[in-house]
Short mmCIF file of C-alpha atoms in Angstrom, two decimals:
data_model
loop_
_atom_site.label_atom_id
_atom_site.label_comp_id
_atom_site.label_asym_id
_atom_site.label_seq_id
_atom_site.Cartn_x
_atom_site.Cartn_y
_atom_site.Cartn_z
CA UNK A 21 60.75 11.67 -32.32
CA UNK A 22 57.88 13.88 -31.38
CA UNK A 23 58.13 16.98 -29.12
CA UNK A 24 57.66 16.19 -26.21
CA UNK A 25 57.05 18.10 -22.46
CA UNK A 26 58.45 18.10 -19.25
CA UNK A 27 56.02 17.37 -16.14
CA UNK A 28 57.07 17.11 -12.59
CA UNK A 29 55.22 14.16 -10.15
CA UNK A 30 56.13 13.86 -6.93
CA UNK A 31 60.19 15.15 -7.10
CA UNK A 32 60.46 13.31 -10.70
CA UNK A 33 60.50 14.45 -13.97
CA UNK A 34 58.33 12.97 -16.01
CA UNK A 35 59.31 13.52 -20.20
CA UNK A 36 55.46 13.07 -21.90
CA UNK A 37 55.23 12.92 -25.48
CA UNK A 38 52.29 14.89 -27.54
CA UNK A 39 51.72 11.73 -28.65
CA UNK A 40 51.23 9.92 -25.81
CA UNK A 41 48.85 12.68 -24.73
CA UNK A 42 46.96 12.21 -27.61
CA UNK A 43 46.59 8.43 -26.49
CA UNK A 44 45.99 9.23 -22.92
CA UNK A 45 43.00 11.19 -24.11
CA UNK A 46 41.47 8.86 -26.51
CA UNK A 47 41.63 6.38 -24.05
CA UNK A 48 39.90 8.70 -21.26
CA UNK A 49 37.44 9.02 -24.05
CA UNK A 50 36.65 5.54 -24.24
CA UNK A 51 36.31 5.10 -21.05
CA UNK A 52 33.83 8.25 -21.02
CA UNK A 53 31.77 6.62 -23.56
CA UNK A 54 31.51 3.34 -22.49
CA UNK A 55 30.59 4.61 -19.27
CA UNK A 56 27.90 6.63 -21.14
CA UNK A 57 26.86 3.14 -22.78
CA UNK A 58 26.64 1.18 -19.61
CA UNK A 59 24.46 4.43 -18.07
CA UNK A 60 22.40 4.11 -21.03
CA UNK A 61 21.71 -0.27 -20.95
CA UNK A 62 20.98 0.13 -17.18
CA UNK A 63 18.48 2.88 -17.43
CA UNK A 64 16.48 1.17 -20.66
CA UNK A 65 16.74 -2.05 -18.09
CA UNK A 66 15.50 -0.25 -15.45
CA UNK A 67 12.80 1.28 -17.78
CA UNK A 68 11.21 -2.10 -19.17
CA UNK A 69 11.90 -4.44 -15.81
CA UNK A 70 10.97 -1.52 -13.47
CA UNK A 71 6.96 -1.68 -13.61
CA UNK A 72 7.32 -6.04 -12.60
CA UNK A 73 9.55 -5.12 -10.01
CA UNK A 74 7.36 -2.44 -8.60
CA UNK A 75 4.47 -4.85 -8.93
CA UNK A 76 6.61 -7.52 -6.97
CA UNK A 77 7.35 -4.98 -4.23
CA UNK A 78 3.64 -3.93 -3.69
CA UNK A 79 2.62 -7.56 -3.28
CA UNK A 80 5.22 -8.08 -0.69
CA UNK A 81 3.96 -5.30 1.08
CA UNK A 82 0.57 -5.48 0.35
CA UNK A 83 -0.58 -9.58 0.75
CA UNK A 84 -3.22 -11.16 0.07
CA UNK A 85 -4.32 -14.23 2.21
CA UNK A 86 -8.42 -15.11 2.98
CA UNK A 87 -9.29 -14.57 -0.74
CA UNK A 88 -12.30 -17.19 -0.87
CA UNK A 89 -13.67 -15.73 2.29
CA UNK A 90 -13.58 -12.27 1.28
CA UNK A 91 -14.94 -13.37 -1.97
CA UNK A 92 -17.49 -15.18 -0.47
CA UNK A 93 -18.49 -12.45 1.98
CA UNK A 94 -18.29 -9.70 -0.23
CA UNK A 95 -20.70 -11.28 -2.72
CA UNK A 96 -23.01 -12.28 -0.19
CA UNK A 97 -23.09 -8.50 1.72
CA UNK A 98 -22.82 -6.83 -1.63
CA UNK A 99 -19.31 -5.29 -0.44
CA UNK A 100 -16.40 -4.30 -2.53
CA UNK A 101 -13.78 -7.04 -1.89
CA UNK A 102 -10.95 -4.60 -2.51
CA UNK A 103 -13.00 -2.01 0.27
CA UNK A 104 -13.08 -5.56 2.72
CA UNK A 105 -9.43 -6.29 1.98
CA UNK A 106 -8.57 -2.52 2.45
CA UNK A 107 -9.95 -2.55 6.13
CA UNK A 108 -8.37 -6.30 6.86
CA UNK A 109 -5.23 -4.19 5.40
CA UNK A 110 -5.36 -1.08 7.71
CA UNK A 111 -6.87 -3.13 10.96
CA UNK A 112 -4.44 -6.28 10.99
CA UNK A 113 -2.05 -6.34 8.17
CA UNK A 114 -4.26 -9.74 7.28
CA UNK A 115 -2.87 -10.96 11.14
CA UNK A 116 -5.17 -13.19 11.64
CA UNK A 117 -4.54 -13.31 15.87
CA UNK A 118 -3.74 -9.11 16.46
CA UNK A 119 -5.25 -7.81 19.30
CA UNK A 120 -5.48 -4.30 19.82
CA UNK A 121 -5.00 -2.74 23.43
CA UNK A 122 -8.94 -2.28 23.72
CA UNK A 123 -9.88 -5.51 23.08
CA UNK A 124 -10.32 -5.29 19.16
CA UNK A 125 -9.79 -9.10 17.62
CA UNK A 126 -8.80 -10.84 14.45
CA UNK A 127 -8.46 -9.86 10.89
CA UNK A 128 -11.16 -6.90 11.09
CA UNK A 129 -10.21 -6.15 14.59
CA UNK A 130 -13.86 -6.94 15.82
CA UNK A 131 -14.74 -5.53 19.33
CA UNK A 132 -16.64 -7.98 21.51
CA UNK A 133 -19.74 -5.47 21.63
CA UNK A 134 -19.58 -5.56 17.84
CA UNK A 135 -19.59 -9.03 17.35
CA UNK A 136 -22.45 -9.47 19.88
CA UNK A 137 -24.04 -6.53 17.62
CA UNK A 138 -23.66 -8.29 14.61
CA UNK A 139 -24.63 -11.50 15.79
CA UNK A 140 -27.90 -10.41 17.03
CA UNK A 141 -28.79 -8.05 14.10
CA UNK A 142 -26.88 -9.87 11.41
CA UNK A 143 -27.43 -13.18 12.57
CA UNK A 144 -24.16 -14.63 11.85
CA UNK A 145 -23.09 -17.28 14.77
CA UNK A 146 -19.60 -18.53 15.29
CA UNK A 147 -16.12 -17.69 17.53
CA UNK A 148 -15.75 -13.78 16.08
CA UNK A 149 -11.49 -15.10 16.69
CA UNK A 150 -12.00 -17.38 14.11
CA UNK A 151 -10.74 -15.69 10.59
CA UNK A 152 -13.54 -17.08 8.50
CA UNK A 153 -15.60 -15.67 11.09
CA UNK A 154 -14.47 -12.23 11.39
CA UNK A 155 -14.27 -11.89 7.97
CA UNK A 156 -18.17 -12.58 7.28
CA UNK A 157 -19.09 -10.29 10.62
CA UNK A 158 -16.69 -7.30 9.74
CA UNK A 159 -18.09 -7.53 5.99
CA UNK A 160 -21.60 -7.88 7.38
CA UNK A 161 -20.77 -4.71 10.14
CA UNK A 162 -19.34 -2.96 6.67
CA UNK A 163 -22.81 -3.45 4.27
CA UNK A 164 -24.54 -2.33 7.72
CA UNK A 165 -22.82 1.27 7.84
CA UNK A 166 -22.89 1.64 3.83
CA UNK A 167 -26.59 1.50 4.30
CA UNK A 168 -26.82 3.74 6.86
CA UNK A 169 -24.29 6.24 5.24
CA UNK A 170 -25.00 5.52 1.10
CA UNK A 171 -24.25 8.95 -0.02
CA UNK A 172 -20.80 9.23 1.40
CA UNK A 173 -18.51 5.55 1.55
CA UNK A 174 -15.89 7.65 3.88
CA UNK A 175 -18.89 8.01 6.92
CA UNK A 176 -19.25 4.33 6.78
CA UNK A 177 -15.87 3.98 7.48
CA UNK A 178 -15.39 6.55 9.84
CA UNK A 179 -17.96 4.95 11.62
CA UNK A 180 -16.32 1.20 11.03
CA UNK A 181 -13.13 3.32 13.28
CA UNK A 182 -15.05 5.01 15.54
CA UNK A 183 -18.08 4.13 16.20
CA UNK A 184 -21.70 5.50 14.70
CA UNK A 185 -22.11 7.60 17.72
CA UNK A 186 -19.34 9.48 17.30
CA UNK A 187 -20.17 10.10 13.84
CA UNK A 188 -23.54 10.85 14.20
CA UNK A 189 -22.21 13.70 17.07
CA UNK A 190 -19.59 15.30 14.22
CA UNK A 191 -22.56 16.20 12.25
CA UNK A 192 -20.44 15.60 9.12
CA UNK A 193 -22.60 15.48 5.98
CA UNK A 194 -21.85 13.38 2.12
CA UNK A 195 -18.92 15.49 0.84
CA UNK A 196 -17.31 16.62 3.82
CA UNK A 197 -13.42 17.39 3.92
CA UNK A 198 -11.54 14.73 6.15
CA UNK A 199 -10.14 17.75 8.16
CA UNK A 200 -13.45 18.07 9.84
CA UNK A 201 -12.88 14.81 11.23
CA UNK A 202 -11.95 15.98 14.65
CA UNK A 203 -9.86 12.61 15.11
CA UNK A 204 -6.88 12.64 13.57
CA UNK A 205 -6.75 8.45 14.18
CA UNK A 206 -9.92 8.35 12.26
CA UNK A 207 -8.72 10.99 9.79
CA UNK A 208 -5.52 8.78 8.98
CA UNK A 209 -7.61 5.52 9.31
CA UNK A 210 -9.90 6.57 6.12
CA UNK A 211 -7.48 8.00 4.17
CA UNK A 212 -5.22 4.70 4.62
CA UNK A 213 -8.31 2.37 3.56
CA UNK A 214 -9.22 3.83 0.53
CA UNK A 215 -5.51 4.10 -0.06
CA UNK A 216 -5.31 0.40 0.75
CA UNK A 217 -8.48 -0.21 -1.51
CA UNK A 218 -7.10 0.76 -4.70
CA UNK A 219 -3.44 -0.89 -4.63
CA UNK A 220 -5.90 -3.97 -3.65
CA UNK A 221 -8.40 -3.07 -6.58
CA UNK A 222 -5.32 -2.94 -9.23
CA UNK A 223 -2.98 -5.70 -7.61
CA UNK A 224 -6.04 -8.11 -7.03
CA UNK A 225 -9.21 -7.06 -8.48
CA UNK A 226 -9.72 -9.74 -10.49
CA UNK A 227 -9.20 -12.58 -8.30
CA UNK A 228 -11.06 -10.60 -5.60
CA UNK A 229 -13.92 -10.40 -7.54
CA UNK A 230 -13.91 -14.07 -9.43
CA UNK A 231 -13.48 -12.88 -12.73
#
């Protein structure tokens, strides 16, 4: 018989063998290493699955819905789709019926003024609530400011928040920092478009654009 050592648990002696330490440890080594194993499966799962599962959580948080209408007004305006579908992003979350507290309507949160404004100078007729309809005015409204602003695509939309009078009274010229935007509403709202713009561009850019 082995030697063997005395250890006390709880008021009992307990008589171990060097041998049975021996197994106790080899077995607490396999456990080690097969916990090391499992680590090592998971993280090579995570590794290859991780980019689809990533994709599938941007396009539950980023949807797209209205893709033909965008398409179709985009093309027609010469927009961006994925700089239309940024702003339907940022405005509405592609809610069709929001409202803002001042009146703003639909997918592109279209002011009454505007729409009046866009009818007149745009000449597009139809219910500005109706999505097909806001879609084709707020992508008209957006061509409008890009050729008013064509050396800097952050006025436009600056202007698209808060109006071209306001812009045109911040003096800001093409390459501006977007901490001279006194507004920090409009500040946040351009930064979150073109953010919005390209997860749009690489989630949907092909369909956007029909290719």
């Amino acid at each position: 018989m082995g030697a063997s050592s005395v250890r006390r648990r709880a008021g009992t002696v307990v008589y171990t063998t060097r041998g049975g330490r021996r197994r106790a440890a080899r077995r607490r080594a396999r456990r080690r290493r097969r916990s090391v194993l499992l680590a090592v499966v998971l993280l090579l799962a995570l590794t290859v699955f991780w980019p689809r599962l990533y994709g599938i959580f941007e396009r539950a948080t980023h949807p797209l819905e209205y893709a033909p209408q965008i398409r179709a007004a985009s093309q027609k305006f010469g927009v961006d789709p994925t700089l239309v579908a940024g702003v339907i992003y940022t405005e509405s979350r592609f809610g069709h019926d929001s409202e803002s507290s001042k009146g703003a309507y639909g997918l592109m949160q279209i002011m009454p003024s505007t729409a009046r404004f866009i009818a007149e100078h745009g000449g597009i007729r139809g219910d500005y609530r109706d999505p097909g309809v806001n879609i084709e005015m707020g992508t008209w409204y957006l061509s409008y400011l890009e050729h008013r602003y064509p050396q800097d695509e952050r006025l436009a939309l600056a202007a698209y928040n808060s109006g071209e009078g306001k812009v045109a009274q911040w003096g800001l010229r093409p390459g501006f920092s977007l901490r001279q935007i006194p507004y920090a509403e409009t500040r946040d709202y351009v930064r979150n478009v073109l953010a919005a713009q390209k997860t749009y561009r690489r989630l949907y850019g092909p369909e956007l654009r029909g290719g």
